[in-house]
PDB file of C-alpha atoms in Angstrom:
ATOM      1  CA  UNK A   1     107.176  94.074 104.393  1.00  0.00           C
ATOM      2  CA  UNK A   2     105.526  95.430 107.255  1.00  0.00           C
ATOM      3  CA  UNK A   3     101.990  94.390 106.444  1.00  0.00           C
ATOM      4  CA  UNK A   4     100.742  97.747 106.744  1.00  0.00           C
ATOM      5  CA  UNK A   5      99.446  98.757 102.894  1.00  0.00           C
ATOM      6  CA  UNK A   6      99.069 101.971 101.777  1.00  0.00           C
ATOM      7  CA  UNK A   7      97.403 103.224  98.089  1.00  0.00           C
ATOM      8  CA  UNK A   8      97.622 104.666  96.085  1.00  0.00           C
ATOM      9  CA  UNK A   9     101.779 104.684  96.135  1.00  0.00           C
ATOM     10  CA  UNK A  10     102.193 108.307  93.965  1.00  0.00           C
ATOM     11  CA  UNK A  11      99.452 110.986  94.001  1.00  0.00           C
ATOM     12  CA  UNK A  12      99.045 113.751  91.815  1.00  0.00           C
ATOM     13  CA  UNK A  13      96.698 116.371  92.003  1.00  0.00           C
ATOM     14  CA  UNK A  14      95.897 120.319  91.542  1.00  0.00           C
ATOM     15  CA  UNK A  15      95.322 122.949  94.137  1.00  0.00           C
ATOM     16  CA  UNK A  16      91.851 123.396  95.162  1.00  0.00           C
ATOM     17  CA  UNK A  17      91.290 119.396  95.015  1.00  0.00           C
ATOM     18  CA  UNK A  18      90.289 116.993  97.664  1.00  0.00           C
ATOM     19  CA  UNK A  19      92.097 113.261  97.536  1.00  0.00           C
ATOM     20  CA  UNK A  20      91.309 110.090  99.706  1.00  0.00           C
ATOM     21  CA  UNK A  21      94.230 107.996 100.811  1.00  0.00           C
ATOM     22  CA  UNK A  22      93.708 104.912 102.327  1.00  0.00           C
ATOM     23  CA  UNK A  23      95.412 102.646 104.857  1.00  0.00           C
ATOM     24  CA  UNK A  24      95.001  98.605 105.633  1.00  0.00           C
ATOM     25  CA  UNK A  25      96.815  97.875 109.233  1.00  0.00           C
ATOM     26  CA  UNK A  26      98.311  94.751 109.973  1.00  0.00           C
ATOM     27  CA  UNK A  27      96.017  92.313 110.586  1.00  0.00           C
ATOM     28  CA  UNK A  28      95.237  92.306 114.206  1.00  0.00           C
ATOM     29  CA  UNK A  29      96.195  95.792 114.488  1.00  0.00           C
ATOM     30  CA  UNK A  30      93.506  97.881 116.369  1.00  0.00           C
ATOM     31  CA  UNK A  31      95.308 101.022 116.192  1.00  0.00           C
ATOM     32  CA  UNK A  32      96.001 103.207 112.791  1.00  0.00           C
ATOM     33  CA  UNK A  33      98.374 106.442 113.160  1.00  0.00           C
ATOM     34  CA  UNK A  34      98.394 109.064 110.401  1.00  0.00           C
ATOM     35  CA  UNK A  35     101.682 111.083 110.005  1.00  0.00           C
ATOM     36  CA  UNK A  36     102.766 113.576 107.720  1.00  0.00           C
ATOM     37  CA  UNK A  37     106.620 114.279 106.291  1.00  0.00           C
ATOM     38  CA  UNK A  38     107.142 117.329 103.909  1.00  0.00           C
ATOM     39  CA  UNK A  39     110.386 117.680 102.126  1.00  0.00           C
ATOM     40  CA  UNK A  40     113.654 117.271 104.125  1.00  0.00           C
ATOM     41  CA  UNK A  41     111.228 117.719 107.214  1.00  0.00           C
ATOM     42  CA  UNK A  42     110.788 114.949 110.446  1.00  0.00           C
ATOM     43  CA  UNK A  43     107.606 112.753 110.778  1.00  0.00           C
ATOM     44  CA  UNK A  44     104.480 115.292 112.300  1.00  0.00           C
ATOM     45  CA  UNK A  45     101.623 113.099 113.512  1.00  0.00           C
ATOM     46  CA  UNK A  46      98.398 113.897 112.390  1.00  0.00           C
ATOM     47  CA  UNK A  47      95.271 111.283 114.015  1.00  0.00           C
ATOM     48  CA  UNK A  48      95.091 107.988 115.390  1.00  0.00           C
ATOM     49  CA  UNK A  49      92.517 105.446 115.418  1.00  0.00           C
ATOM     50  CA  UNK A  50      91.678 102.903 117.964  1.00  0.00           C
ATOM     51  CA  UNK A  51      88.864 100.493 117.041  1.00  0.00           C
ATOM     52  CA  UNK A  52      86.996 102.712 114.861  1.00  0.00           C
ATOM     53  CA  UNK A  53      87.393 105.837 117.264  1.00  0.00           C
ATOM     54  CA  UNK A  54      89.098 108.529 117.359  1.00  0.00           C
ATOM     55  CA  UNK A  55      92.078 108.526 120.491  1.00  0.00           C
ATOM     56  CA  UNK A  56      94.498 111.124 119.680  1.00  0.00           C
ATOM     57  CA  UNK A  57      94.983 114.504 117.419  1.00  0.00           C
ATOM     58  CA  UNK A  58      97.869 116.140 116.541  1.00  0.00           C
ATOM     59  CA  UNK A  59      98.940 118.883 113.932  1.00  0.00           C
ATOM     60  CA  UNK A  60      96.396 118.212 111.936  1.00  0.00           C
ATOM     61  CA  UNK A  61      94.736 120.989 109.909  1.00  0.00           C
ATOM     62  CA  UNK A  62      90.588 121.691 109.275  1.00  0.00           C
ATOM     63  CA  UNK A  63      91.128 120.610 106.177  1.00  0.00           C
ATOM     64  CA  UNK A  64      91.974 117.441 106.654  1.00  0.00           C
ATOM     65  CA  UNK A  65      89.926 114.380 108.165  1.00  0.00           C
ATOM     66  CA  UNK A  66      90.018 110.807 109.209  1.00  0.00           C
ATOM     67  CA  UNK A  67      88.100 107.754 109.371  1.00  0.00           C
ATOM     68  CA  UNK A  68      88.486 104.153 110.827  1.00  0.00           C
ATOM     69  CA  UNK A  69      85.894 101.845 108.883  1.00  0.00           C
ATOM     70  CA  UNK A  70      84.709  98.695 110.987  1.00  0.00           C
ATOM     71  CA  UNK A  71      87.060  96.902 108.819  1.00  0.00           C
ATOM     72  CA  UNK A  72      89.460  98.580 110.740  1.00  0.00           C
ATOM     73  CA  UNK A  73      91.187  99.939 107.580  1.00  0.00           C
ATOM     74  CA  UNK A  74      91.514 103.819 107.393  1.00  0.00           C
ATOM     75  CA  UNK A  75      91.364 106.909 104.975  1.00  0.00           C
ATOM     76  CA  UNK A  76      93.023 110.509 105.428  1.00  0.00           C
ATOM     77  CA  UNK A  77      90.907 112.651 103.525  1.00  0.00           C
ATOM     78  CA  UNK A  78      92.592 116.042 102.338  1.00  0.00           C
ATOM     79  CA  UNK A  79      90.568 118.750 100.810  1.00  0.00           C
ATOM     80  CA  UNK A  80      90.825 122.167  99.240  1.00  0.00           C
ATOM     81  CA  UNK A  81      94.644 121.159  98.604  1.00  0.00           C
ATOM     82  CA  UNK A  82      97.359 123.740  98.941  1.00  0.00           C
ATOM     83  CA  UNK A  83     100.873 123.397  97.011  1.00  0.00           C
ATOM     84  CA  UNK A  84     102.460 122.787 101.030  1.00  0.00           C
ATOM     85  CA  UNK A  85     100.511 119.637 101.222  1.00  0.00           C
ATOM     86  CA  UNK A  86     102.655 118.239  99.160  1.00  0.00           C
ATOM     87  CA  UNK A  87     104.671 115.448 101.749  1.00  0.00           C
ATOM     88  CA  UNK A  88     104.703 112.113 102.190  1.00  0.00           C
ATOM     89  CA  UNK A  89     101.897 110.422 104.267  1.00  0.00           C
ATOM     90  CA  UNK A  90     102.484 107.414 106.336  1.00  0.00           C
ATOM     91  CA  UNK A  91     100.052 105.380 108.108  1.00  0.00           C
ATOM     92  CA  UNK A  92     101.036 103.111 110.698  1.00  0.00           C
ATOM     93  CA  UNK A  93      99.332 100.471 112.915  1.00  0.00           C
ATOM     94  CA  UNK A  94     100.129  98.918 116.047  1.00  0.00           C
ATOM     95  CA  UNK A  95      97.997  95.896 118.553  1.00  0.00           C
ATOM     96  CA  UNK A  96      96.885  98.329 120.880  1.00  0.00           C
ATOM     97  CA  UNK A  97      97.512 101.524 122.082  1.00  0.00           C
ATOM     98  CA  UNK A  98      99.886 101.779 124.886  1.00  0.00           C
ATOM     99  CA  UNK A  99     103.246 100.879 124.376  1.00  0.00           C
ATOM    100  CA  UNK A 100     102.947  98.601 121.456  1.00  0.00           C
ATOM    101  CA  UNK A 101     105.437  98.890 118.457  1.00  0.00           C
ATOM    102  CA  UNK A 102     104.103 101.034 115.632  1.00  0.00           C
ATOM    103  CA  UNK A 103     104.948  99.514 112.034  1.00  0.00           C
ATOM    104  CA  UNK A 104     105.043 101.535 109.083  1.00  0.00           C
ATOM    105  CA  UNK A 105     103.095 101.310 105.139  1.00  0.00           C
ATOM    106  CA  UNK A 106     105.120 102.387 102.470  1.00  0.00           C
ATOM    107  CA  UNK A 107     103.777 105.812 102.782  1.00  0.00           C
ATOM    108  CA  UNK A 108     101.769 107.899  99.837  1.00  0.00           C
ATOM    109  CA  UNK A 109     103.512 110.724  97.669  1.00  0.00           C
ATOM    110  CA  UNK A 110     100.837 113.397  97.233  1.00  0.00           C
ATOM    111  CA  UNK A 111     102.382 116.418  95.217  1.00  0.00           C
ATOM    112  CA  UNK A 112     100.072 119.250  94.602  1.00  0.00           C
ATOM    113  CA  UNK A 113     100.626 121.441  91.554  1.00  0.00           C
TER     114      UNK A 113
ATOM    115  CA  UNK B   1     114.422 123.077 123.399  1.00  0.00           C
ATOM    116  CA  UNK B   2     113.122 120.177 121.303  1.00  0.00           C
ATOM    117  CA  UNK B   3     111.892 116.816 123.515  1.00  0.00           C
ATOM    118  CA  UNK B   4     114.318 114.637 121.843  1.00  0.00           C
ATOM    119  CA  UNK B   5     117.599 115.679 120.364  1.00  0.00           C
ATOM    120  CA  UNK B   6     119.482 113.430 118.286  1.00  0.00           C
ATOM    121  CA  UNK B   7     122.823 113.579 117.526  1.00  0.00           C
ATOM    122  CA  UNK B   8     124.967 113.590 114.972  1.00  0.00           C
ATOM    123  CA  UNK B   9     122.691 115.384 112.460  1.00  0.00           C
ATOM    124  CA  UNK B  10     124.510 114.116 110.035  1.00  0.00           C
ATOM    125  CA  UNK B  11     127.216 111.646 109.830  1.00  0.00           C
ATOM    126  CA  UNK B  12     129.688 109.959 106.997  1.00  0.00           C
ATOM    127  CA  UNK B  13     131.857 106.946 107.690  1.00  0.00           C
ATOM    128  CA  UNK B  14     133.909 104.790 105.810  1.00  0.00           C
ATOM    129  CA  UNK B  15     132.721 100.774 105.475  1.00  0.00           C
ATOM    130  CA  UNK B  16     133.657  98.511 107.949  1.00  0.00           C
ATOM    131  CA  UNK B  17     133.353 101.486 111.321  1.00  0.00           C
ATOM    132  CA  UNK B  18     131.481 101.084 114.432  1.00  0.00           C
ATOM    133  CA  UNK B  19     128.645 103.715 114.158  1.00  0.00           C
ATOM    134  CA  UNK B  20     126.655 105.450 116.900  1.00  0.00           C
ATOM    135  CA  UNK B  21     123.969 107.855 116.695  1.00  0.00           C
ATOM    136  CA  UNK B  22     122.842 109.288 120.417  1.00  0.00           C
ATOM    137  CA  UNK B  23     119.337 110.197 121.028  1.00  0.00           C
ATOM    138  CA  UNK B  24     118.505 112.085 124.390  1.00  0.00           C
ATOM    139  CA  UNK B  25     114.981 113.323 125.571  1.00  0.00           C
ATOM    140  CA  UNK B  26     113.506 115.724 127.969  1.00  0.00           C
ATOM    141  CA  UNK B  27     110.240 113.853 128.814  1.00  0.00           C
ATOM    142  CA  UNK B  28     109.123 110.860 130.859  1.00  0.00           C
ATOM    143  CA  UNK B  29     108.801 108.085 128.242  1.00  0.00           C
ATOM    144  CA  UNK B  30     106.962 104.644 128.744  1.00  0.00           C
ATOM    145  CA  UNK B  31     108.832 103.588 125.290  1.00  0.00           C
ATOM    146  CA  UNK B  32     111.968 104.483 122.985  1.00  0.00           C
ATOM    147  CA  UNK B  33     111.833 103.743 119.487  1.00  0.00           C
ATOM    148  CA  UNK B  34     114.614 103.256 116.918  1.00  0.00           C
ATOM    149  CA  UNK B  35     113.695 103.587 113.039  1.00  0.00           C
ATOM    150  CA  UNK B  36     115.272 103.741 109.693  1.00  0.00           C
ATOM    151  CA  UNK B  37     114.277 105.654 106.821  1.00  0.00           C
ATOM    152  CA  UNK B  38     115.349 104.343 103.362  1.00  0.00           C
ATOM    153  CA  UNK B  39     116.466 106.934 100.944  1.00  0.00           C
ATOM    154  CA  UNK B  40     113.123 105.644  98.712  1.00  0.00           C
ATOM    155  CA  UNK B  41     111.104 107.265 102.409  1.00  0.00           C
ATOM    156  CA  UNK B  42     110.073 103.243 103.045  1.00  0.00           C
ATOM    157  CA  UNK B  43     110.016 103.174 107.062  1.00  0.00           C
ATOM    158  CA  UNK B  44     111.108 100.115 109.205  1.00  0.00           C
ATOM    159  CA  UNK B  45     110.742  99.554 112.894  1.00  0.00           C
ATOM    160  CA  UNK B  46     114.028  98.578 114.668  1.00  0.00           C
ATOM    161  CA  UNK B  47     113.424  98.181 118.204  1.00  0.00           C
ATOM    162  CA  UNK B  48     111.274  99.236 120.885  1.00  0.00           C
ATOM    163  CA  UNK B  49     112.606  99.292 124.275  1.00  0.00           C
ATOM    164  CA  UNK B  50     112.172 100.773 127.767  1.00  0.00           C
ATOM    165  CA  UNK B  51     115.034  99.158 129.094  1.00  0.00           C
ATOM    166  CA  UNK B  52     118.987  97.832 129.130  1.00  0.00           C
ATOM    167  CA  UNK B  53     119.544  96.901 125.524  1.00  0.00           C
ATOM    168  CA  UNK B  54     118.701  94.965 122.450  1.00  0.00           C
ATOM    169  CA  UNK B  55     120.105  93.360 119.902  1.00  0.00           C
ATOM    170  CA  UNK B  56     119.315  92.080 116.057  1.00  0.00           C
ATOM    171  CA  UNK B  57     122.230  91.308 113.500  1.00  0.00           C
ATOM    172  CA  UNK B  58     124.705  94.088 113.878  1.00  0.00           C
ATOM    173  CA  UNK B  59     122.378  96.597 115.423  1.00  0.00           C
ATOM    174  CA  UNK B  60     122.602  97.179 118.945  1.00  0.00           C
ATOM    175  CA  UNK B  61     120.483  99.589 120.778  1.00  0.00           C
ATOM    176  CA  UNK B  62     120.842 101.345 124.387  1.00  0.00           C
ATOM    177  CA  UNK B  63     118.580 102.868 126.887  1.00  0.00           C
ATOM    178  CA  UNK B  64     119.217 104.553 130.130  1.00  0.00           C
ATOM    179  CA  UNK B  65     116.478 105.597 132.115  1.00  0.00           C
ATOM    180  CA  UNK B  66     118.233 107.698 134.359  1.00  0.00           C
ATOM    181  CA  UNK B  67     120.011 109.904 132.099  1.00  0.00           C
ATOM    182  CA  UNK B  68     116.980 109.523 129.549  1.00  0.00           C
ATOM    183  CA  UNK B  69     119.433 108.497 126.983  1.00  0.00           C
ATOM    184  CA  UNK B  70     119.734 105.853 124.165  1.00  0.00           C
ATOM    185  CA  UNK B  71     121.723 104.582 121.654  1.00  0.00           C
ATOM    186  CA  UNK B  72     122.081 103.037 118.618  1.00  0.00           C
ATOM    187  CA  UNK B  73     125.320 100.952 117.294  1.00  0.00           C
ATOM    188  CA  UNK B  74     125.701  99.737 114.282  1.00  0.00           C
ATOM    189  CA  UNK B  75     128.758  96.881 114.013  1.00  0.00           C
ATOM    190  CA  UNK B  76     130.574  96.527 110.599  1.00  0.00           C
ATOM    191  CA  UNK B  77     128.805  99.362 109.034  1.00  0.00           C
ATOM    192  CA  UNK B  78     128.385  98.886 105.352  1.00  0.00           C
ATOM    193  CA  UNK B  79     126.958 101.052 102.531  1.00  0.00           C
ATOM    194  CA  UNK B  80     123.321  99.188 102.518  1.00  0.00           C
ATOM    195  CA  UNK B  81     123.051 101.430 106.312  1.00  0.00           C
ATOM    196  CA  UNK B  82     123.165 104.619 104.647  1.00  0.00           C
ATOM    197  CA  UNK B  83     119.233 105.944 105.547  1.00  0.00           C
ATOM    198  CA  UNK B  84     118.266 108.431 108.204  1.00  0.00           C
ATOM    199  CA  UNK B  85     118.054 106.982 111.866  1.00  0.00           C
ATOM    200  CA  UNK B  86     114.850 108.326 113.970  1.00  0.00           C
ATOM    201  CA  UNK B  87     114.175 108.058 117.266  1.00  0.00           C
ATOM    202  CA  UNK B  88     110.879 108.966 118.946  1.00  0.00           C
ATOM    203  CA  UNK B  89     109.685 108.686 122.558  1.00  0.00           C
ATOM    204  CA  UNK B  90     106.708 107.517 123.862  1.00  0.00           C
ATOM    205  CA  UNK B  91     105.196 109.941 126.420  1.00  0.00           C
ATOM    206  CA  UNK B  92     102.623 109.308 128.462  1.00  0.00           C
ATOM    207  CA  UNK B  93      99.996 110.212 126.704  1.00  0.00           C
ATOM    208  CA  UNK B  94     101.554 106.974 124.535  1.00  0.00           C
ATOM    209  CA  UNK B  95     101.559 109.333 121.784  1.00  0.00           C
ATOM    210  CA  UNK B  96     105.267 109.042 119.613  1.00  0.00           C
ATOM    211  CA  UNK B  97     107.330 112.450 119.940  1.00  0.00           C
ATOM    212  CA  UNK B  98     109.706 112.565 116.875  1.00  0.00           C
ATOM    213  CA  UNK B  99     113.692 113.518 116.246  1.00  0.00           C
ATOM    214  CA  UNK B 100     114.951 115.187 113.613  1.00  0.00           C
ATOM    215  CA  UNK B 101     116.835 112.048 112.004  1.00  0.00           C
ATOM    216  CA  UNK B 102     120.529 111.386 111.705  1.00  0.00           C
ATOM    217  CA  UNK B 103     121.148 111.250 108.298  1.00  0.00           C
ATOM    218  CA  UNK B 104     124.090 108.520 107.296  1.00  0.00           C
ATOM    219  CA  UNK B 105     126.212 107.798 104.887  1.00  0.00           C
ATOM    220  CA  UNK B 106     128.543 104.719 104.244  1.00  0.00           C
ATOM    221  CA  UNK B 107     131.368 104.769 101.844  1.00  0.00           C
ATOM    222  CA  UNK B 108     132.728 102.205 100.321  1.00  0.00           C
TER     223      UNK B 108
END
């Protein structure tokens, strides 16, 4: 257990809809990374988080947002849903930003139908 | 040419052999990180490192600065190892830069 919870676990939802998935870090953990992994693809970073602001964007599409809460917990929000957002979404934490270790939730299924 | 290569993409061994899987990168890297992928997609940290090597039970892992090269051993593999092995590099910009996996697979 890496003490990085994700919910919900399984997601299922219809084109056209938005879903909010939401991330607790470690506690102590500053830092929350987003990352996205479609079907028999690698791990694409999407945002990360640093104390409630935003540090770093990668492939992530219009559609999609972030937020870090005070709380330091997190949500990926994903709207107007397409059947290729379908993946699995991690969220990971780390202390800080540099070259601390990043551990991993158990990720959310989202399939889109 | 992708930042980080890993290599094999895919490898099968029989219980009981010394594994490695070879990552090698393009970039200058503060950090190298070793992870495992469960078949169920559960993700678990094995080691961080920027230098010489580490160890934890029978994993061993590798780094060489120089020739921007690590690896990671496995000792005594056994079937509960089959998972895919990632690597990803920390650049710079301290933002992780992903390989492809190694997919293994341990007979018994």
């Amino acid at each position: 257990d890496s003490g990085v919870t994700q919910t919900p676990k399984h997601l299922i939802t219809a084109t056209g809809q938005r879903v909010t998935l939401r991330c607790s870090p470690r506690s102590g953990d500053l830092s929350v990374y987003w990352y996205q992994q479609s079907l028999d693809q690698g791990l694409q970073f999407l945002i990360q988080y640093y104390n409630g602001e935003e540090r770093a964007k990668g492939n992530i599409l219009e559609r999609f947002s972030a937020q870090q809460f005070p709380d330091l917990h997190s949500e990926l929000n994903l709207s107007s849903l397409e059947l290729g957002d379908s993946a699995l979404y991690f969220c990971a934490s780390s202390v800080v930003v540099g070259t601390s270790e990043q551990f991993f939730g158990p990720g959310t299924r989202l399939t889109v139908l | 040419k992708n930042e980080v290569e890993q290599s094999p993409q895919n490898l099968t061994a029989q219980e009981g052999e010394f594994i490695t899987i070879n990552c090698s990168y393009s970039v200058g890297i503060s950090a190298l990180h070793w992870l495992q992928q469960h078949p169920g997609g559960g993700i678990v940290s094995l080691f961080m490192l920027s230098s010489g090597k580490k160890k934890h039970g029978r994993l061993i892992a590798t780094i060489n600065i120089q020739e921007k090269h690590s690896s990671l051993h496995i000792t005594a593999s056994h079937p509960r190892d089959s998972a895919v092995y990632i690597c990803a590099v920390k650049g710079s910009n301290y933002q992780l830069i992903w390989g492809a996996g190694t997919k293994l697979i341990i007979k018994p």
